[in-house]
Amino acid sequence: MSRERSGSRSRIRNRLKIEEADSHLDGDRRAQANLPVLVVALVLLVAATGIALAVATDARASAERDSIERSAAVSIADRLVAADGPTTRRRNVLDRTETAGLTIETVEETVPAATDQAIRLRLRSRSDDEGDTVQMLLERGDVRGGTTIRRIVSLAATTEESNRVHVPENGTSIAIPGNATGASVRTVSGNVTTVRADGRVVLHRPGGLEGTARVDLPRRARSRLAFEGLGILEVTIERESRSTAVLEVTVDERP
């Protein structure tokens, strides 16, 4: 009886050893099977990290380019509409003729930040006759995107109108329109001694005016010119016409 029990215990121990060996073998097999999966996971992780770094680098570079573009575009736009800008008559008032002749050299002299940048300057305006119109002022380089800064401006042009004024002994006067910016008086004949603007003496010569003299007028206000003496004058009135437009400054800094 004791031998049977001893044999039974021995068989049980052997079976446990065999099961334990099989368990270790299965573990090794599972580890070997999981190794390729681990390698693939590591490769994917490295690739994902590289992509993320590349995206972050591109985003940072793009942000830096946007900042440079915007800074340059703002500087150019602000200088072009400043009171002492290269083509302005007053702040935000551009001389139409001077602006149409603007050159990249003038822009670079005015705004050093514009040097070596791809730049496009345009004027966008609207009229009842032509609708929306876009005037290209200048373009340098390959501008396909970039940053655009806009400023609302007035385009000013000057026209002149001349008329002869006969001055009798008791004097005479003429009305000056509100959009007049200046006037000039040329003596044709006779002895006209005095010119007044709204009662203020602007020209006077007891022996009679000679040649041509300029008269400064109040800006944007209707006034009158009065003449004293006897003779004939040619009076030229300068008028300023203005229209609204949008100045577009685009800077495109490509890598």
CSV table of C-alpha atoms in Angstrom, one decimal:
chain,number,residue,atom,x,y,z
A,1,MET,CA,0.0,0.0,0.0
A,2,SER,CA,2.8,2.4,0.9
A,3,ARG,CA,4.5,1.5,-2.4
A,4,GLU,CA,1.4,2.5,-4.4
A,5,ARG,CA,1.2,5.8,-2.5
A,6,SER,CA,4.9,6.5,-3.1
A,7,GLY,CA,4.5,5.7,-6.8
A,8,SER,CA,1.5,8.0,-7.0
A,9,ARG,CA,3.3,10.9,-5.4
A,10,SER,CA,6.2,10.3,-7.8
A,11,ARG,CA,4.0,10.4,-10.8
A,12,ILE,CA,2.4,13.6,-9.6
A,13,ARG,CA,5.8,15.3,-9.1
A,14,ASN,CA,6.9,14.3,-12.6
A,15,ARG,CA,3.7,15.6,-14.1
A,16,LEU,CA,4.2,19.0,-12.3
A,17,LYS,CA,7.8,19.2,-13.5
A,18,ILE,CA,6.6,18.5,-17.1
A,19,GLU,CA,3.9,21.2,-16.8
A,20,GLU,CA,6.4,23.7,-15.4
A,21,ALA,CA,8.8,23.0,-18.2
A,22,ASP,CA,6.0,23.4,-20.7
A,23,SER,CA,5.0,26.7,-19.1
A,24,HIS,CA,8.5,28.0,-19.4
A,25,LEU,CA,8.6,26.9,-23.0
A,26,ASP,CA,5.3,28.7,-23.8
A,27,GLY,CA,6.6,31.8,-22.1
A,28,ASP,CA,9.7,31.8,-24.2
A,29,ARG,CA,7.7,31.3,-27.3
A,30,ARG,CA,5.3,34.1,-26.4
A,31,ALA,CA,8.2,36.4,-25.8
A,32,GLN,CA,9.8,35.5,-29.1
A,33,ALA,CA,6.4,36.1,-30.8
A,34,ASN,CA,5.9,39.5,-29.2
A,35,LEU,CA,9.4,40.7,-30.1
A,36,PRO,CA,8.5,41.7,-33.8
A,37,VAL,CA,5.4,43.5,-32.5
A,38,LEU,CA,7.6,45.5,-30.1
A,39,VAL,CA,10.1,46.4,-32.8
A,40,VAL,CA,7.2,47.6,-35.0
A,41,ALA,CA,5.8,49.7,-32.2
A,42,LEU,CA,9.2,51.3,-31.6
A,43,VAL,CA,9.6,52.1,-35.3
A,44,LEU,CA,6.1,53.6,-35.4
A,45,LEU,CA,6.9,55.6,-32.2
A,46,VAL,CA,10.1,57.0,-33.7
A,47,ALA,CA,8.4,57.8,-37.0
A,48,ALA,CA,5.6,59.6,-35.2
A,49,THR,CA,8.0,61.6,-33.1
A,50,GLY,CA,9.9,62.6,-36.2
A,51,ILE,CA,6.7,63.7,-37.9
A,52,ALA,CA,5.6,65.7,-34.9
A,53,LEU,CA,9.0,67.4,-34.7
A,54,ALA,CA,8.9,68.2,-38.4
A,55,VAL,CA,5.4,69.6,-38.1
A,56,ALA,CA,6.4,71.7,-35.1
A,57,THR,CA,9.4,73.0,-36.9
A,58,ASP,CA,7.4,73.9,-40.0
A,59,ALA,CA,4.8,75.6,-37.8
A,60,ARG,CA,7.4,77.7,-36.0
A,61,ALA,CA,9.1,78.6,-39.3
A,62,SER,CA,5.7,79.6,-40.8
A,63,ALA,CA,4.9,81.7,-37.8
A,64,GLU,CA,8.3,83.4,-38.0
A,65,ARG,CA,7.7,84.1,-41.7
A,66,ASP,CA,4.2,85.5,-41.0
A,67,SER,CA,5.7,87.8,-38.3
A,68,ILE,CA,8.4,89.1,-40.6
A,69,GLU,CA,5.9,89.6,-43.5
A,70,ARG,CA,3.4,91.4,-41.3
A,71,SER,CA,6.0,93.7,-39.7
A,72,ALA,CA,7.4,94.7,-43.1
A,73,ALA,CA,3.9,95.2,-44.7
A,74,VAL,CA,2.8,97.4,-41.7
A,75,SER,CA,6.0,99.5,-41.9
A,76,ILE,CA,5.6,100.1,-45.6
A,77,ALA,CA,1.8,100.9,-45.4
A,78,ASP,CA,2.3,103.3,-42.5
A,79,ARG,CA,5.2,105.1,-44.1
A,80,LEU,CA,3.3,105.5,-47.4
A,81,VAL,CA,0.3,107.2,-45.7
A,82,ALA,CA,2.3,109.3,-43.2
A,83,ALA,CA,2.2,113.0,-43.5
A,84,ASP,CA,5.8,113.1,-44.7
A,85,GLY,CA,5.4,110.0,-47.0
A,86,PRO,CA,7.1,110.0,-50.4
A,87,THR,CA,3.8,110.7,-52.3
A,88,THR,CA,1.5,112.2,-49.7
A,89,ARG,CA,0.1,115.7,-49.5
A,90,ARG,CA,-1.2,115.2,-46.0
A,91,ARG,CA,-1.6,112.2,-43.8
A,92,ASN,CA,-3.7,109.5,-45.7
A,93,VAL,CA,-4.0,111.9,-48.7
A,94,LEU,CA,-1.9,110.6,-51.6
A,95,ASP,CA,-1.0,112.7,-54.6
A,96,ARG,CA,-2.5,110.7,-57.5
A,97,THR,CA,0.2,111.5,-60.0
A,98,GLU,CA,3.1,110.9,-57.6
A,99,THR,CA,1.6,107.7,-56.3
A,100,ALA,CA,1.2,106.3,-59.8
A,101,GLY,CA,4.9,106.9,-60.4
A,102,LEU,CA,6.1,105.3,-57.2
A,103,THR,CA,9.2,103.1,-57.6
A,104,ILE,CA,10.6,100.2,-55.6
A,105,GLU,CA,13.8,102.3,-55.0
A,106,THR,CA,11.7,105.0,-53.3
A,107,VAL,CA,9.9,102.4,-51.2
A,108,GLU,CA,13.2,100.9,-50.1
A,109,GLU,CA,14.7,104.3,-49.3
A,110,THR,CA,11.6,105.1,-47.2
A,111,VAL,CA,11.3,101.7,-45.5
A,112,PRO,CA,14.6,99.8,-45.2
A,113,ALA,CA,12.6,96.7,-44.1
A,114,ALA,CA,11.4,96.4,-47.7
A,115,THR,CA,14.8,95.7,-49.1
A,116,ASP,CA,15.1,92.3,-50.8
A,117,GLN,CA,11.4,91.4,-50.0
A,118,ALA,CA,8.9,90.2,-52.6
A,119,ILE,CA,6.4,93.2,-52.6
A,120,ARG,CA,3.2,94.1,-54.4
A,121,LEU,CA,1.5,97.5,-54.0
A,122,ARG,CA,-2.0,98.0,-55.4
A,123,LEU,CA,-4.8,100.7,-55.2
A,124,ARG,CA,-8.3,99.4,-55.1
A,125,SER,CA,-11.0,102.0,-55.8
A,126,ARG,CA,-14.6,102.2,-56.9
A,127,SER,CA,-16.4,104.6,-59.3
A,128,ASP,CA,-19.9,104.9,-60.5
A,129,ASP,CA,-18.7,104.7,-64.1
A,130,GLU,CA,-16.1,101.9,-63.9
A,131,GLY,CA,-17.1,100.0,-60.8
A,132,ASP,CA,-14.3,98.3,-58.8
A,133,THR,CA,-10.9,98.9,-60.3
A,134,VAL,CA,-7.5,97.7,-59.2
A,135,GLN,CA,-4.4,99.7,-60.1
A,136,MET,CA,-1.0,97.9,-59.9
A,137,LEU,CA,1.5,100.4,-58.5
A,138,LEU,CA,4.5,98.1,-58.4
A,139,GLU,CA,5.5,94.5,-57.9
A,140,ARG,CA,8.8,92.9,-57.3
A,141,GLY,CA,9.5,89.2,-56.9
A,142,ASP,CA,7.1,86.2,-56.9
A,143,VAL,CA,4.2,87.3,-54.8
A,144,ARG,CA,1.8,84.3,-54.6
A,145,GLY,CA,0.5,84.6,-51.0
A,146,GLY,CA,2.2,86.5,-48.2
A,147,THR,CA,0.6,89.0,-45.8
A,148,THR,CA,-1.5,91.9,-47.0
A,149,ILE,CA,-2.0,95.2,-45.0
A,150,ARG,CA,-4.7,97.7,-46.1
A,151,ARG,CA,-5.1,101.4,-45.5
A,152,ILE,CA,-8.0,103.6,-46.5
A,153,VAL,CA,-6.6,106.7,-48.4
A,154,SER,CA,-7.7,109.6,-50.4
A,155,LEU,CA,-6.3,110.2,-53.9
A,156,ALA,CA,-5.9,113.9,-54.6
A,157,ALA,CA,-5.5,115.6,-58.0
A,158,THR,CA,-5.1,119.3,-58.7
A,159,THR,CA,-6.8,121.1,-61.5
A,160,GLU,CA,-6.4,124.8,-62.5
A,161,GLU,CA,-9.0,127.2,-63.8
A,162,SER,CA,-8.0,130.7,-65.0
A,163,ASN,CA,-10.2,133.7,-65.6
A,164,ARG,CA,-9.6,137.4,-66.3
A,165,VAL,CA,-10.9,139.8,-63.8
A,166,HIS,CA,-11.6,143.5,-64.7
A,167,VAL,CA,-11.1,145.7,-61.7
A,168,PRO,CA,-12.9,149.0,-61.8
A,169,GLU,CA,-12.0,152.1,-59.8
A,170,ASN,CA,-14.4,151.1,-57.0
A,171,GLY,CA,-12.9,147.6,-56.9
A,172,THR,CA,-14.5,144.1,-57.2
A,173,SER,CA,-14.4,140.7,-55.7
A,174,ILE,CA,-14.9,137.0,-56.8
A,175,ALA,CA,-16.0,133.9,-54.8
A,176,ILE,CA,-13.5,131.1,-54.2
A,177,PRO,CA,-14.9,127.5,-54.1
A,178,GLY,CA,-14.4,125.4,-50.9
A,179,ASN,CA,-12.1,122.9,-52.6
A,180,ALA,CA,-9.6,125.6,-53.7
A,181,THR,CA,-6.1,125.0,-52.3
A,182,GLY,CA,-4.5,128.1,-53.7
A,183,ALA,CA,-4.6,130.9,-56.3
A,184,SER,CA,-2.2,133.0,-58.3
A,185,VAL,CA,-2.7,136.5,-59.6
A,186,ARG,CA,-1.0,137.9,-62.8
A,187,THR,CA,-1.2,141.5,-63.8
A,188,VAL,CA,-2.3,141.9,-67.4
A,189,SER,CA,-2.6,145.7,-67.5
A,190,GLY,CA,-3.5,148.7,-65.4
A,191,ASN,CA,-2.7,149.5,-61.8
A,192,VAL,CA,-4.2,147.1,-59.4
A,193,THR,CA,-2.7,147.8,-56.0
A,194,THR,CA,-4.3,145.4,-53.4
A,195,VAL,CA,-5.6,141.9,-53.1
A,196,ARG,CA,-7.6,140.8,-50.0
A,197,ALA,CA,-8.6,137.3,-49.0
A,198,ASP,CA,-11.7,137.5,-46.7
A,199,GLY,CA,-10.7,141.1,-45.8
A,200,ARG,CA,-7.1,140.2,-45.0
A,201,VAL,CA,-4.5,141.9,-47.2
A,202,VAL,CA,-2.5,139.2,-49.0
A,203,LEU,CA,-0.9,141.3,-51.8
A,204,HIS,CA,-0.2,145.1,-51.8
A,205,ARG,CA,2.0,147.4,-53.8
A,206,PRO,CA,1.2,151.2,-54.0
A,207,GLY,CA,2.7,151.5,-57.4
A,208,GLY,CA,0.6,148.6,-58.8
A,209,LEU,CA,1.1,144.8,-58.7
A,210,GLU,CA,3.6,143.3,-61.2
A,211,GLY,CA,4.2,139.9,-62.6
A,212,THR,CA,2.6,136.8,-61.0
A,213,ALA,CA,2.1,136.3,-57.3
A,214,ARG,CA,0.7,133.4,-55.3
A,215,VAL,CA,-2.1,133.7,-52.8
A,216,ASP,CA,-2.6,131.2,-50.0
A,217,LEU,CA,-6.2,130.4,-49.3
A,218,PRO,CA,-7.9,128.9,-46.2
A,219,ARG,CA,-8.1,125.2,-46.7
A,220,ARG,CA,-11.6,123.6,-47.2
A,221,ALA,CA,-13.4,126.9,-46.7
A,222,ARG,CA,-15.3,129.1,-49.1
A,223,SER,CA,-13.8,132.6,-49.3
A,224,ARG,CA,-13.7,135.7,-51.5
A,225,LEU,CA,-10.8,137.6,-53.2
A,226,ALA,CA,-11.3,141.3,-53.4
A,227,PHE,CA,-9.3,143.6,-55.6
A,228,GLU,CA,-8.6,147.4,-55.4
A,229,GLY,CA,-7.2,149.7,-58.0
A,230,LEU,CA,-7.8,149.8,-61.7
A,231,GLY,CA,-6.8,147.3,-64.3
A,232,ILE,CA,-7.1,143.7,-65.5
A,233,LEU,CA,-5.8,140.6,-63.7
A,234,GLU,CA,-5.6,136.9,-64.6
A,235,VAL,CA,-6.6,134.9,-61.6
A,236,THR,CA,-5.9,131.2,-61.6
A,237,ILE,CA,-7.6,129.0,-59.0
A,238,GLU,CA,-6.2,125.6,-58.0
A,239,ARG,CA,-8.7,123.0,-57.0
A,240,GLU,CA,-8.2,119.7,-55.3
A,241,SER,CA,-10.4,116.8,-56.2
A,242,ARG,CA,-10.3,113.7,-54.0
A,243,SER,CA,-11.5,110.1,-54.3
A,244,THR,CA,-11.4,107.3,-51.8
A,245,ALA,CA,-9.3,104.2,-52.4
A,246,VAL,CA,-7.7,101.3,-50.5
A,247,LEU,CA,-3.9,100.9,-50.5
A,248,GLU,CA,-2.9,97.3,-50.4
A,249,VAL,CA,0.6,96.3,-49.4
A,250,THR,CA,1.6,92.7,-49.7
A,251,VAL,CA,4.9,91.2,-48.5
A,252,ASP,CA,5.7,87.6,-49.3
A,253,GLU,CA,8.8,86.2,-47.7
A,254,ARG,CA,9.3,82.7,-49.1
A,255,PRO,CA,11.9,80.3,-47.6
